[in-house]
Amino acid sequence: MIDQLITRFVAVAESAIAARDWDAYGRVFAEDLAMVTPSLPGITRGRQARVQVVQGIMQPFPDGVVEVQRSFGQGDWACLEVLFTGTHTEPMPGPGGAEIPATNRAVRLPYCMVMRFEDGLVSELYEYYDQLDLLMQLGLT
């Protein structure tokens, strides 16, 4: 069962992000999603919050691509190793609300998503990536 949920999630999420179809992307998450991600403090709730996080990541990288490298699951939990690649050609929000101008540098950022599924939707999401690695690739450290 979890393998089918992972396969469906990956197919929908990758194609929706590629098409920048944020409604389709949002539909793989529960309305009351609980999310922990390095870009936000603490636990953030809601499907729309997840969509906004990913929109905020993709906007500075208009050519950005997300590809799942590996995945596995057990019970109602899944783990995905993902690779984000893109070129920083648009301004990006930085620490404390400061704007980071486009660096025109390419990035290759691996990250991990640990997810819990309920009723076929992602109800919990824990995302991990190296923020320092991203800043170094952009030439900001």
CSV table of N, CA and C in Angstrom, one decimal:
chain,number,residue,atom,x,y,z
A,1,MET,N,0.8,-1.2,0.0
A,1,MET,CA,0.0,0.0,0.0
A,1,MET,C,0.9,1.3,0.0
A,2,ILE,N,1.9,1.3,0.9
A,2,ILE,CA,2.7,2.5,0.9
A,2,ILE,C,3.5,2.7,-0.4
A,3,ASP,N,3.9,1.7,-1.0
A,3,ASP,CA,4.6,1.8,-2.3
A,3,ASP,C,3.7,2.5,-3.3
A,4,GLN,N,2.4,2.2,-3.3
A,4,GLN,CA,1.4,2.8,-4.3
A,4,GLN,C,1.3,4.3,-3.9
A,5,LEU,N,1.2,4.6,-2.6
A,5,LEU,CA,1.1,6.0,-2.2
A,5,LEU,C,2.3,6.8,-2.6
A,6,ILE,N,3.5,6.2,-2.4
A,6,ILE,CA,4.7,6.9,-2.8
A,6,ILE,C,4.7,7.2,-4.3
A,7,THR,N,4.4,6.1,-5.1
A,7,THR,CA,4.4,6.2,-6.6
A,7,THR,C,3.5,7.3,-7.0
A,8,ARG,N,2.3,7.4,-6.5
A,8,ARG,CA,1.3,8.4,-6.8
A,8,ARG,C,1.8,9.8,-6.4
A,9,PHE,N,2.3,9.9,-5.2
A,9,PHE,CA,2.8,11.2,-4.7
A,9,PHE,C,3.9,11.7,-5.6
A,10,VAL,N,4.9,10.9,-6.0
A,10,VAL,CA,6.0,11.3,-6.8
A,10,VAL,C,5.5,11.7,-8.2
A,11,ALA,N,4.7,10.9,-8.8
A,11,ALA,CA,4.2,11.3,-10.1
A,11,ALA,C,3.4,12.6,-10.1
A,12,VAL,N,2.6,12.8,-9.2
A,12,VAL,CA,1.8,14.1,-9.1
A,12,VAL,C,2.7,15.2,-8.8
A,13,ALA,N,3.5,15.1,-7.7
A,13,ALA,CA,4.3,16.2,-7.3
A,13,ALA,C,5.3,16.6,-8.3
A,14,GLU,N,6.1,15.7,-8.9
A,14,GLU,CA,7.1,16.0,-9.9
A,14,GLU,C,6.4,16.7,-11.1
A,15,SER,N,5.3,16.2,-11.6
A,15,SER,CA,4.7,16.8,-12.8
A,15,SER,C,4.0,18.1,-12.5
A,16,ALA,N,3.4,18.2,-11.3
A,16,ALA,CA,2.8,19.5,-10.9
A,16,ALA,C,3.8,20.6,-10.7
A,17,ILE,N,5.0,20.3,-10.1
A,17,ILE,CA,6.0,21.3,-9.9
A,17,ILE,C,6.6,21.7,-11.3
A,18,ALA,N,6.8,20.7,-12.1
A,18,ALA,CA,7.4,21.0,-13.5
A,18,ALA,C,6.4,22.0,-14.2
A,19,ALA,N,5.1,21.7,-14.1
A,19,ALA,CA,4.1,22.6,-14.8
A,19,ALA,C,3.8,23.8,-14.0
A,20,ARG,N,4.3,23.9,-12.8
A,20,ARG,CA,4.0,25.0,-11.9
A,20,ARG,C,2.4,25.1,-11.7
A,21,ASP,N,1.9,23.9,-11.6
A,21,ASP,CA,0.4,23.7,-11.3
A,21,ASP,C,0.2,23.6,-9.8
A,22,TRP,N,0.1,24.7,-9.1
A,22,TRP,CA,0.1,24.7,-7.7
A,22,TRP,C,-1.2,24.1,-7.1
A,23,ASP,N,-2.3,24.1,-7.8
A,23,ASP,CA,-3.5,23.5,-7.3
A,23,ASP,C,-3.3,21.9,-7.3
A,24,ALA,N,-2.7,21.4,-8.4
A,24,ALA,CA,-2.5,20.0,-8.5
A,24,ALA,C,-1.5,19.5,-7.4
A,25,TYR,N,-0.4,20.3,-7.2
A,25,TYR,CA,0.6,20.0,-6.2
A,25,TYR,C,-0.1,20.0,-4.8
A,26,GLY,N,-0.9,21.0,-4.5
A,26,GLY,CA,-1.5,21.0,-3.2
A,26,GLY,C,-2.5,19.9,-2.9
A,27,ARG,N,-3.1,19.3,-3.9
A,27,ARG,CA,-4.0,18.2,-3.7
A,27,ARG,C,-3.4,16.9,-3.2
A,28,VAL,N,-2.1,16.8,-3.1
A,28,VAL,CA,-1.5,15.6,-2.5
A,28,VAL,C,-1.3,15.7,-1.0
A,29,PHE,N,-1.6,16.9,-0.5
A,29,PHE,CA,-1.5,17.1,0.9
A,29,PHE,C,-2.8,17.3,1.6
A,30,ALA,N,-2.9,16.8,2.9
A,30,ALA,CA,-4.1,17.0,3.7
A,30,ALA,C,-4.3,18.5,3.9
A,31,GLU,N,-5.6,18.9,4.0
A,31,GLU,CA,-5.9,20.3,4.3
A,31,GLU,C,-5.2,20.7,5.6
A,32,ASP,N,-5.1,19.8,6.6
A,32,ASP,CA,-4.6,20.2,7.9
A,32,ASP,C,-3.1,19.7,8.1
A,33,LEU,N,-2.4,19.6,7.0
A,33,LEU,CA,-1.0,19.1,7.0
A,33,LEU,C,-0.2,19.8,8.1
A,34,ALA,N,0.6,19.0,8.8
A,34,ALA,CA,1.6,19.5,9.7
A,34,ALA,C,3.0,19.3,9.1
A,35,MET,N,3.7,20.5,9.0
A,35,MET,CA,5.0,20.5,8.3
A,35,MET,C,6.1,21.1,9.1
A,36,VAL,N,7.3,20.5,9.0
A,36,VAL,CA,8.5,21.1,9.6
A,36,VAL,C,9.5,21.1,8.4
A,37,THR,N,10.0,22.4,8.2
A,37,THR,CA,10.9,22.6,7.1
A,37,THR,C,11.9,23.6,7.6
A,38,PRO,N,13.2,23.5,7.1
A,38,PRO,CA,14.2,24.5,7.5
A,38,PRO,C,13.9,26.0,7.2
A,39,SER,N,13.0,26.2,6.2
A,39,SER,CA,12.7,27.6,5.9
A,39,SER,C,11.7,28.3,6.8
A,40,LEU,N,11.1,27.5,7.7
A,40,LEU,CA,10.1,28.1,8.6
A,40,LEU,C,10.3,27.6,10.0
A,41,PRO,N,10.1,28.4,11.0
A,41,PRO,CA,10.3,28.0,12.4
A,41,PRO,C,9.2,27.1,12.9
A,42,GLY,N,9.5,26.1,13.7
A,42,GLY,CA,8.5,25.2,14.3
A,42,GLY,C,7.7,24.4,13.3
A,43,ILE,N,6.5,24.1,13.8
A,43,ILE,CA,5.5,23.3,13.0
A,43,ILE,C,4.6,24.3,12.3
A,44,THR,N,4.4,24.1,11.0
A,44,THR,CA,3.5,25.0,10.2
A,44,THR,C,2.4,24.1,9.7
A,45,ARG,N,1.2,24.6,9.8
A,45,ARG,CA,0.0,23.8,9.4
A,45,ARG,C,-0.6,24.3,8.2
A,46,GLY,N,-1.2,23.4,7.4
A,46,GLY,CA,-2.0,23.7,6.3
A,46,GLY,C,-1.4,23.4,4.9
A,47,ARG,N,-2.3,22.9,4.0
A,47,ARG,CA,-1.9,22.6,2.6
A,47,ARG,C,-1.4,23.8,1.9
A,48,GLN,N,-2.1,24.9,2.1
A,48,GLN,CA,-1.7,26.2,1.4
A,48,GLN,C,-0.3,26.6,1.9
A,49,ALA,N,0.0,26.4,3.1
A,49,ALA,CA,1.4,26.8,3.6
A,49,ALA,C,2.4,26.0,2.8
A,50,ARG,N,2.2,24.7,2.6
A,50,ARG,CA,3.1,23.9,1.8
A,50,ARG,C,3.3,24.4,0.4
A,51,VAL,N,2.2,24.7,-0.2
A,51,VAL,CA,2.2,25.2,-1.6
A,51,VAL,C,3.0,26.5,-1.6
A,52,GLN,N,2.8,27.4,-0.6
A,52,GLN,CA,3.6,28.7,-0.6
A,52,GLN,C,5.1,28.5,-0.4
A,53,VAL,N,5.4,27.5,0.4
A,53,VAL,CA,6.9,27.2,0.6
A,53,VAL,C,7.5,26.8,-0.7
A,54,VAL,N,6.9,25.9,-1.4
A,54,VAL,CA,7.4,25.4,-2.7
A,54,VAL,C,7.4,26.5,-3.7
A,55,GLN,N,6.4,27.3,-3.8
A,55,GLN,CA,6.4,28.4,-4.7
A,55,GLN,C,7.5,29.4,-4.4
A,56,GLY,N,7.7,29.6,-3.1
A,56,GLY,CA,8.8,30.5,-2.7
A,56,GLY,C,10.2,30.0,-3.1
A,57,ILE,N,10.3,28.7,-3.1
A,57,ILE,CA,11.6,28.1,-3.5
A,57,ILE,C,11.8,28.1,-5.0
A,58,MET,N,10.7,27.9,-5.7
A,58,MET,CA,10.8,27.8,-7.2
A,58,MET,C,10.9,29.2,-7.9
A,59,GLN,N,10.3,30.2,-7.3
A,59,GLN,CA,10.3,31.5,-7.9
A,59,GLN,C,11.7,32.0,-8.2
A,60,PRO,N,12.7,32.0,-7.3
A,60,PRO,CA,14.0,32.4,-7.6
A,60,PRO,C,14.8,31.6,-8.6
A,61,PHE,N,14.2,30.4,-8.9
A,61,PHE,CA,14.8,29.4,-9.8
A,61,PHE,C,13.8,29.0,-10.8
A,62,PRO,N,13.5,29.8,-11.8
A,62,PRO,CA,12.5,29.5,-12.8
A,62,PRO,C,12.7,28.2,-13.5
A,63,ASP,N,13.9,27.8,-13.7
A,63,ASP,CA,14.2,26.6,-14.4
A,63,ASP,C,14.4,25.4,-13.4
A,64,GLY,N,14.0,25.6,-12.2
A,64,GLY,CA,14.2,24.6,-11.1
A,64,GLY,C,13.4,23.3,-11.4
A,65,VAL,N,14.1,22.2,-11.1
A,65,VAL,CA,13.6,20.9,-11.3
A,65,VAL,C,13.7,20.1,-10.1
A,66,VAL,N,12.7,19.3,-9.7
A,66,VAL,CA,12.7,18.4,-8.6
A,66,VAL,C,12.6,17.0,-9.1
A,67,GLU,N,13.6,16.2,-8.6
A,67,GLU,CA,13.6,14.8,-9.0
A,67,GLU,C,13.8,13.9,-7.8
A,68,VAL,N,12.9,12.9,-7.6
A,68,VAL,CA,13.0,11.9,-6.6
A,68,VAL,C,14.1,10.9,-7.0
A,69,GLN,N,15.1,10.8,-6.2
A,69,GLN,CA,16.2,9.8,-6.5
A,69,GLN,C,15.9,8.4,-5.9
A,70,ARG,N,15.4,8.4,-4.7
A,70,ARG,CA,15.1,7.1,-4.0
A,70,ARG,C,14.0,7.3,-3.1
A,71,SER,N,13.3,6.2,-2.8
A,71,SER,CA,12.2,6.3,-1.9
A,71,SER,C,12.0,4.9,-1.2
A,72,PHE,N,11.4,4.9,0.0
A,72,PHE,CA,11.0,3.7,0.6
A,72,PHE,C,10.0,4.0,1.7
A,73,GLY,N,9.3,3.0,2.1
A,73,GLY,CA,8.3,3.3,3.1
A,73,GLY,C,8.0,2.0,4.0
A,74,GLN,N,7.3,2.3,5.1
A,74,GLN,CA,6.9,1.2,6.0
A,74,GLN,C,5.6,1.7,6.7
A,75,GLY,N,4.6,0.9,6.7
A,75,GLY,CA,3.4,1.3,7.4
A,75,GLY,C,2.8,2.5,6.6
A,76,ASP,N,2.5,3.6,7.3
A,76,ASP,CA,2.0,4.8,6.6
A,76,ASP,C,3.0,5.9,6.5
A,77,TRP,N,4.3,5.5,6.6
A,77,TRP,CA,5.4,6.5,6.5
A,77,TRP,C,6.2,6.2,5.3
A,78,ALA,N,6.7,7.3,4.7
A,78,ALA,CA,7.6,7.2,3.5
A,78,ALA,C,8.8,8.2,3.7
A,79,CYS,N,9.9,7.8,3.1
A,79,CYS,CA,11.1,8.6,3.0
A,79,CYS,C,11.5,8.8,1.6
A,80,LEU,N,11.7,10.0,1.2
A,80,LEU,CA,12.1,10.3,-0.2
A,80,LEU,C,13.4,11.1,-0.2
A,81,GLU,N,14.4,10.7,-1.0
A,81,GLU,CA,15.6,11.4,-1.2
A,81,GLU,C,15.4,12.2,-2.5
A,82,VAL,N,15.5,13.5,-2.5
A,82,VAL,CA,15.1,14.3,-3.6
A,82,VAL,C,16.3,15.2,-4.0
A,83,LEU,N,16.4,15.5,-5.3
A,83,LEU,CA,17.4,16.4,-5.8
A,83,LEU,C,16.7,17.6,-6.5
A,84,PHE,N,17.1,18.8,-6.0
A,84,PHE,CA,16.6,20.0,-6.6
A,84,PHE,C,17.8,20.6,-7.4
A,85,THR,N,17.6,21.0,-8.7
A,85,THR,CA,18.6,21.7,-9.5
A,85,THR,C,17.9,22.9,-10.1
A,86,GLY,N,18.7,23.9,-10.3
A,86,GLY,CA,18.1,25.1,-10.9
A,86,GLY,C,19.2,26.3,-10.9
A,87,THR,N,18.8,27.3,-11.6
A,87,THR,CA,19.7,28.5,-11.7
A,87,THR,C,19.0,29.7,-11.0
A,88,HIS,N,19.7,30.3,-10.1
A,88,HIS,CA,19.2,31.5,-9.3
A,88,HIS,C,19.2,32.7,-10.2
A,89,THR,N,18.1,33.0,-10.9
A,89,THR,CA,18.0,34.1,-11.8
A,89,THR,C,17.0,35.2,-11.4
A,90,GLU,N,16.3,35.0,-10.2
A,90,GLU,CA,15.4,36.0,-9.7
A,90,GLU,C,15.7,36.2,-8.2
A,91,PRO,N,15.3,37.4,-7.7
A,91,PRO,CA,15.6,37.7,-6.3
A,91,PRO,C,14.9,36.6,-5.4
A,92,MET,N,15.6,36.5,-4.2
A,92,MET,CA,15.1,35.5,-3.3
A,92,MET,C,15.1,36.1,-1.9
A,93,PRO,N,14.0,35.8,-1.1
A,93,PRO,CA,14.0,36.3,0.3
A,93,PRO,C,15.1,35.7,1.1
A,94,GLY,N,15.8,36.5,1.9
A,94,GLY,CA,16.9,36.0,2.7
A,94,GLY,C,16.5,36.2,4.2
A,95,PRO,N,17.5,35.9,5.0
A,95,PRO,CA,17.3,36.0,6.5
A,95,PRO,C,16.8,37.4,6.9
A,96,GLY,N,15.9,37.4,7.8
A,96,GLY,CA,15.4,38.7,8.3
A,96,GLY,C,14.6,39.5,7.3
A,97,GLY,N,14.2,38.9,6.2
A,97,GLY,CA,13.4,39.6,5.2
A,97,GLY,C,14.2,40.4,4.2
A,98,ALA,N,15.5,40.3,4.3
A,98,ALA,CA,16.4,41.0,3.3
A,98,ALA,C,16.3,40.2,2.0
A,99,GLU,N,16.3,40.9,0.9
A,99,GLU,CA,16.2,40.3,-0.5
A,99,GLU,C,17.6,40.0,-1.0
A,100,ILE,N,17.8,38.8,-1.5
A,100,ILE,CA,19.0,38.3,-2.1
A,100,ILE,C,18.9,38.5,-3.6
A,101,PRO,N,19.7,39.3,-4.2
A,101,PRO,CA,19.6,39.5,-5.6
A,101,PRO,C,20.0,38.2,-6.4
A,102,ALA,N,19.6,38.1,-7.6
A,102,ALA,CA,19.9,36.9,-8.4
A,102,ALA,C,21.4,36.8,-8.5
A,103,THR,N,22.0,35.6,-8.4
A,103,THR,CA,23.4,35.3,-8.5
A,103,THR,C,23.8,34.7,-9.8
A,104,ASN,N,22.7,34.2,-10.5
A,104,ASN,CA,22.9,33.5,-11.8
A,104,ASN,C,23.8,32.3,-11.7
A,105,ARG,N,23.8,31.7,-10.5
A,105,ARG,CA,24.6,30.5,-10.2
A,105,ARG,C,23.6,29.3,-10.2
A,106,ALA,N,24.1,28.2,-10.7
A,106,ALA,CA,23.4,26.9,-10.7
A,106,ALA,C,23.6,26.3,-9.4
A,107,VAL,N,22.5,25.6,-8.9
A,107,VAL,CA,22.6,24.9,-7.6
A,107,VAL,C,22.2,23.4,-7.9
A,108,ARG,N,22.7,22.6,-7.0
A,108,ARG,CA,22.3,21.2,-7.0
A,108,ARG,C,22.2,20.8,-5.5
A,109,LEU,N,21.0,20.7,-5.1
A,109,LEU,CA,20.7,20.6,-3.6
A,109,LEU,C,19.9,19.3,-3.3
A,110,PRO,N,20.6,18.3,-2.7
A,110,PRO,CA,19.8,17.2,-2.2
A,110,PRO,C,19.1,17.5,-1.0
A,111,TYR,N,17.9,16.9,-0.8
A,111,TYR,CA,17.1,17.0,0.4
A,111,TYR,C,16.3,15.8,0.7
A,112,CYS,N,15.8,15.7,1.9
A,112,CYS,CA,15.0,14.5,2.3
A,112,CYS,C,13.7,14.9,2.8
A,113,MET,N,12.7,14.1,2.5
A,113,MET,CA,11.3,14.3,2.9
A,113,MET,C,10.9,13.0,3.6
A,114,VAL,N,10.4,13.2,4.9
A,114,VAL,CA,9.8,12.1,5.6
A,114,VAL,C,8.3,12.4,5.8
A,115,MET,N,7.5,11.5,5.3
A,115,MET,CA,6.1,11.9,5.2
A,115,MET,C,5.2,10.8,5.8
A,116,ARG,N,4.1,11.2,6.4
A,116,ARG,CA,3.1,10.2,6.9
A,116,ARG,C,1.8,10.4,6.0
A,117,PHE,N,1.3,9.3,5.6
A,117,PHE,CA,0.1,9.4,4.8
A,117,PHE,C,-1.2,9.0,5.6
A,118,GLU,N,-2.2,9.7,5.4
A,118,GLU,CA,-3.5,9.4,6.0
A,118,GLU,C,-4.6,9.6,4.9
A,119,ASP,N,-5.4,8.6,4.7
A,119,ASP,CA,-6.5,8.6,3.7
A,119,ASP,C,-5.9,9.0,2.3
A,120,GLY,N,-4.7,8.5,2.0
A,120,GLY,CA,-4.1,8.8,0.7
A,120,GLY,C,-3.4,10.1,0.5
A,121,LEU,N,-3.4,10.9,1.5
A,121,LEU,CA,-2.8,12.3,1.4
A,121,LEU,C,-1.7,12.4,2.5
A,122,VAL,N,-0.7,13.3,2.2
A,122,VAL,CA,0.4,13.5,3.1
A,122,VAL,C,-0.2,14.4,4.3
A,123,SER,N,-0.2,13.8,5.5
A,123,SER,CA,-0.7,14.5,6.7
A,123,SER,C,0.4,15.1,7.5
A,124,GLU,N,1.6,14.6,7.4
A,124,GLU,CA,2.8,15.1,8.2
A,124,GLU,C,3.9,15.1,7.2
A,125,LEU,N,4.7,16.1,7.3
A,125,LEU,CA,5.9,16.3,6.4
A,125,LEU,C,7.1,16.9,7.2
A,126,TYR,N,8.2,16.2,7.2
A,126,TYR,CA,9.4,16.7,7.8
A,126,TYR,C,10.5,16.7,6.7
A,127,GLU,N,11.0,17.9,6.5
A,127,GLU,CA,11.9,18.1,5.3
A,127,GLU,C,13.2,18.6,5.9
A,128,TYR,N,14.3,18.0,5.3
A,128,TYR,CA,15.7,18.3,5.7
A,128,TYR,C,16.5,18.7,4.5
A,129,TYR,N,17.2,19.8,4.6
A,129,TYR,CA,18.3,20.1,3.6
A,129,TYR,C,19.3,21.0,4.2
A,130,ASP,N,20.4,21.1,3.6
A,130,ASP,CA,21.5,21.9,4.1
A,130,ASP,C,21.5,23.3,3.6
A,131,GLN,N,21.0,24.2,4.5
A,131,GLN,CA,20.9,25.6,4.1
A,131,GLN,C,22.3,26.2,3.8
A,132,LEU,N,23.3,25.9,4.5
A,132,LEU,CA,24.6,26.4,4.3
A,132,LEU,C,25.1,26.0,2.9
A,133,ASP,N,24.9,24.7,2.6
A,133,ASP,CA,25.3,24.2,1.2
A,133,ASP,C,24.7,25.1,0.2
A,134,LEU,N,23.4,25.4,0.3
A,134,LEU,CA,22.7,26.3,-0.7
A,134,LEU,C,23.4,27.6,-0.8
A,135,LEU,N,23.6,28.2,0.4
A,135,LEU,CA,24.2,29.6,0.4
A,135,LEU,C,25.6,29.5,-0.2
A,136,MET,N,26.4,28.5,0.1
A,136,MET,CA,27.7,28.3,-0.5
A,136,MET,C,27.7,28.2,-2.0
A,137,GLN,N,26.7,27.4,-2.5
A,137,GLN,CA,26.6,27.3,-4.0
A,137,GLN,C,26.2,28.6,-4.7
A,138,LEU,N,25.5,29.4,-3.9
A,138,LEU,CA,25.1,30.7,-4.5
A,138,LEU,C,26.2,31.8,-4.3
A,139,GLY,N,27.3,31.4,-3.6
A,139,GLY,CA,28.4,32.4,-3.4
A,139,GLY,C,28.1,33.4,-2.4
A,140,LEU,N,27.2,33.0,-1.4
A,140,LEU,CA,26.8,34.0,-0.4
A,140,LEU,C,27.5,33.8,0.9
A,141,THR,N,28.4,32.8,1.1
A,141,THR,CA,29.1,32.6,2.3
A,141,THR,C,30.6,32.5,2.0
